[in-house]
Coordinates of C-alpha atoms and ligand atoms in Angstrom, one line a residue:
M1 CA 0.0 0.0 0.0
L2 CA 1.3 3.4 -0.9
T3 CA 1.1 6.4 1.4
D4 CA -1.0 9.3 0.2
R5 CA 2.1 11.5 -0.1
I6 CA 4.0 8.9 -2.3
Q7 CA 0.9 8.2 -4.4
D8 CA 0.3 11.9 -5.1
A9 CA 3.9 12.4 -5.9
I10 CA 4.1 9.5 -8.3
N11 CA 0.8 10.6 -9.9
R12 CA 2.4 14.0 -10.5
Q13 CA 5.4 12.4 -12.0
I14 CA 3.2 10.4 -14.4
N15 CA 2.0 13.8 -15.6
N16 CA 5.5 15.1 -15.9
E17 CA 6.5 12.1 -18.0
L18 CA 3.5 12.5 -20.2
Y19 CA 4.3 16.2 -20.6
S20 CA 7.8 15.2 -21.6
A21 CA 6.4 12.9 -24.2
H22 CA 4.2 15.7 -25.5
L23 CA 7.1 18.1 -25.6
Y24 CA 9.3 15.7 -27.6
L25 CA 6.5 14.9 -30.0
S26 CA 6.1 18.7 -30.6
M27 CA 9.9 18.9 -31.2
S28 CA 9.6 16.0 -33.6
A29 CA 6.9 17.8 -35.5
Y30 CA 9.1 20.9 -35.7
F31 CA 11.9 18.9 -37.2
E32 CA 9.5 17.1 -39.6
A33 CA 8.5 20.6 -40.9
L34 CA 12.2 21.4 -41.5
D35 CA 12.7 18.1 -43.3
L36 CA 15.3 17.1 -40.7
N37 CA 14.0 13.6 -40.6
G38 CA 16.9 12.2 -38.5
F39 CA 16.2 14.7 -35.7
A40 CA 12.5 14.1 -36.1
H41 CA 13.1 10.3 -35.7
W42 CA 15.3 10.8 -32.6
M43 CA 12.6 13.0 -31.0
R44 CA 9.9 10.5 -31.9
L45 CA 11.8 7.7 -30.1
Q46 CA 12.2 10.1 -27.2
F47 CA 8.4 10.5 -27.1
E48 CA 8.0 6.8 -27.0
E49 CA 10.5 6.5 -24.2
E50 CA 8.7 9.1 -22.1
T51 CA 5.4 7.3 -22.6
A52 CA 7.1 4.1 -21.4
H53 CA 8.4 6.0 -18.3
A54 CA 4.8 7.2 -17.6
M55 CA 3.4 3.7 -18.0
K56 CA 6.1 2.2 -15.8
L57 CA 4.9 4.5 -13.0
F58 CA 1.2 3.9 -13.9
D59 CA 1.7 0.1 -13.6
Y60 CA 3.6 0.5 -10.3
V61 CA 0.8 2.5 -8.7
N62 CA -1.7 -0.2 -9.7
D63 CA 0.6 -3.0 -8.5
R64 CA 0.8 -1.4 -5.1
D65 CA -3.0 -1.2 -4.9
G66 CA -2.9 2.5 -5.4
R67 CA -5.1 4.8 -7.5
V68 CA -3.8 6.4 -10.6
V69 CA -5.0 10.0 -11.1
L70 CA -4.3 11.6 -14.4
H71 CA -4.0 15.4 -14.7
A72 CA -4.3 17.7 -17.7
I73 CA -1.2 17.9 -19.9
D74 CA 0.0 21.4 -20.7
Q75 CA 0.5 22.4 -24.3
P76 CA 4.1 22.2 -25.3
P77 CA 6.0 24.9 -27.3
I78 CA 5.3 24.7 -31.0
E79 CA 7.9 27.0 -32.5
F80 CA 11.6 27.0 -31.7
E81 CA 14.4 29.3 -32.7
S82 CA 16.6 26.7 -34.4
P83 CA 17.5 23.0 -34.3
H84 CA 20.3 23.9 -31.9
S85 CA 17.9 25.7 -29.5
V86 CA 15.6 22.6 -29.5
M87 CA 18.3 20.3 -28.4
R88 CA 19.4 22.8 -25.7
S89 CA 15.8 23.0 -24.5
A90 CA 15.6 19.2 -24.4
L91 CA 18.7 19.1 -22.3
E92 CA 17.4 21.7 -19.9
H93 CA 14.1 19.8 -19.6
E94 CA 15.9 16.6 -18.7
R95 CA 17.9 18.4 -16.0
L96 CA 14.5 19.5 -14.6
I97 CA 13.2 16.0 -14.7
T98 CA 16.3 14.7 -13.0
S99 CA 15.6 17.1 -10.1
M100 CA 12.0 15.9 -9.9
I101 CA 13.1 12.2 -9.8
N102 CA 15.7 13.1 -7.1
D103 CA 12.9 14.8 -5.0
L104 CA 10.7 11.7 -5.5
Y105 CA 13.6 9.4 -4.5
A106 CA 14.2 11.6 -1.4
L107 CA 10.5 11.3 -0.4
A108 CA 10.6 7.5 -0.8
V109 CA 13.6 7.4 1.5
A110 CA 12.0 9.7 4.0
E111 CA 8.8 7.6 4.1
R112 CA 10.8 4.4 4.3
D113 CA 9.0 3.1 1.3
Y114 CA 11.5 0.6 0.1
P115 CA 9.7 -0.8 -3.0
S116 CA 9.3 2.8 -4.3
H117 CA 13.0 3.3 -3.5
V118 CA 13.9 0.3 -5.7
L119 CA 11.7 1.5 -8.5
L120 CA 13.1 5.0 -8.4
E121 CA 16.7 3.7 -8.6
W122 CA 15.9 2.7 -12.2
F123 CA 14.7 6.2 -12.9
V124 CA 17.8 7.8 -11.3
S125 CA 20.1 5.7 -13.6
E126 CA 17.9 6.5 -16.6
Q127 CA 18.3 10.2 -16.0
V128 CA 22.1 9.8 -16.1
E129 CA 21.7 8.2 -19.6
E130 CA 19.1 10.9 -20.7
E131 CA 21.4 13.8 -19.8
K132 CA 24.5 12.1 -21.2
A133 CA 22.9 11.6 -24.6
L134 CA 21.6 15.1 -24.9
N135 CA 24.9 16.6 -23.5
E136 CA 26.8 14.9 -26.3
I137 CA 24.3 16.1 -29.0
V138 CA 24.4 19.7 -27.7
A139 CA 28.3 19.6 -27.6
H140 CA 28.4 18.4 -31.2
M141 CA 26.0 21.0 -32.3
D142 CA 28.1 23.7 -30.5
L143 CA 31.1 22.5 -32.6
I144 CA 29.0 22.6 -35.8
G145 CA 27.7 26.1 -35.2
N146 CA 26.0 27.4 -38.4
D147 CA 27.5 24.8 -40.7
G148 CA 24.7 23.3 -42.8
T149 CA 26.8 20.3 -43.9
G150 CA 27.5 19.5 -40.3
L151 CA 23.8 19.7 -39.5
L152 CA 23.0 17.3 -42.3
I153 CA 25.6 14.8 -41.0
M154 CA 24.2 15.2 -37.5
D155 CA 20.7 14.5 -39.0
Q156 CA 21.9 11.3 -40.6
R157 CA 23.5 10.2 -37.3
L158 CA 20.4 10.8 -35.2
G159 CA 18.4 9.0 -37.8
D160 CA 20.3 5.8 -36.9
R161 CA 19.0 5.8 -33.3
T162 CA 17.3 2.6 -32.3
A163 CA 14.7 2.1 -29.5
D164 CA 16.3 1.9 -26.1
A165 CA 16.2 -1.8 -25.2
D166 CA 16.3 -1.1 -21.5
A167 CA 13.3 1.3 -21.6
E168 CA 11.4 -1.2 -23.8
A169 CA 12.2 -4.1 -21.5
G170 CA 11.1 -2.0 -18.5
E171 CA 7.8 -1.0 -20.0
G172 CA 5.0 -2.4 -18.0
E173 CA 7.2 -4.3 -15.7
A174 CA 7.4 -2.0 -12.7
Ligands
FEO1 FE1 11.4 10.3 -18.5 FE2 13.5 11.9 -20.2 O1 12.8 11.5 -18.5

């Protein structure tokens, strides 16, 4: 059984993950409009990953005999300054999500909720990977600057991204 505080906090995090999915799908649409199909593909997989994160929490609340409460999802930004600014915003967003996961982890420790603690360890590790991937992309885009050829090479590279096996394996398992 989940305490009310943990249940409310996880329900809020389900909403945060669904907003992340929404945000990345909007970014994917922006890239599609620019015909940067590799970037669009990368963001679409990111959307799928965030949906899997939300569902992992959704299943966990149900497994603990809790009650999932869904909240409204805010509208994400539609327009962006440049491909570079999109990836920088995505990195900033992941840093924000990391701080939310850390707060949730701290709450599970404070409430001595060990099953939640174990679940959240997965999310703590996942955030390290999320930030690492985006840090690298932003660093490469900093090097490219305004070079169009570099951007197209980057587009090709991001188009090679495959679904994260770990996120897929974790889907619905929590
Ligand atoms: Fe679910 Fe990208 O954090």
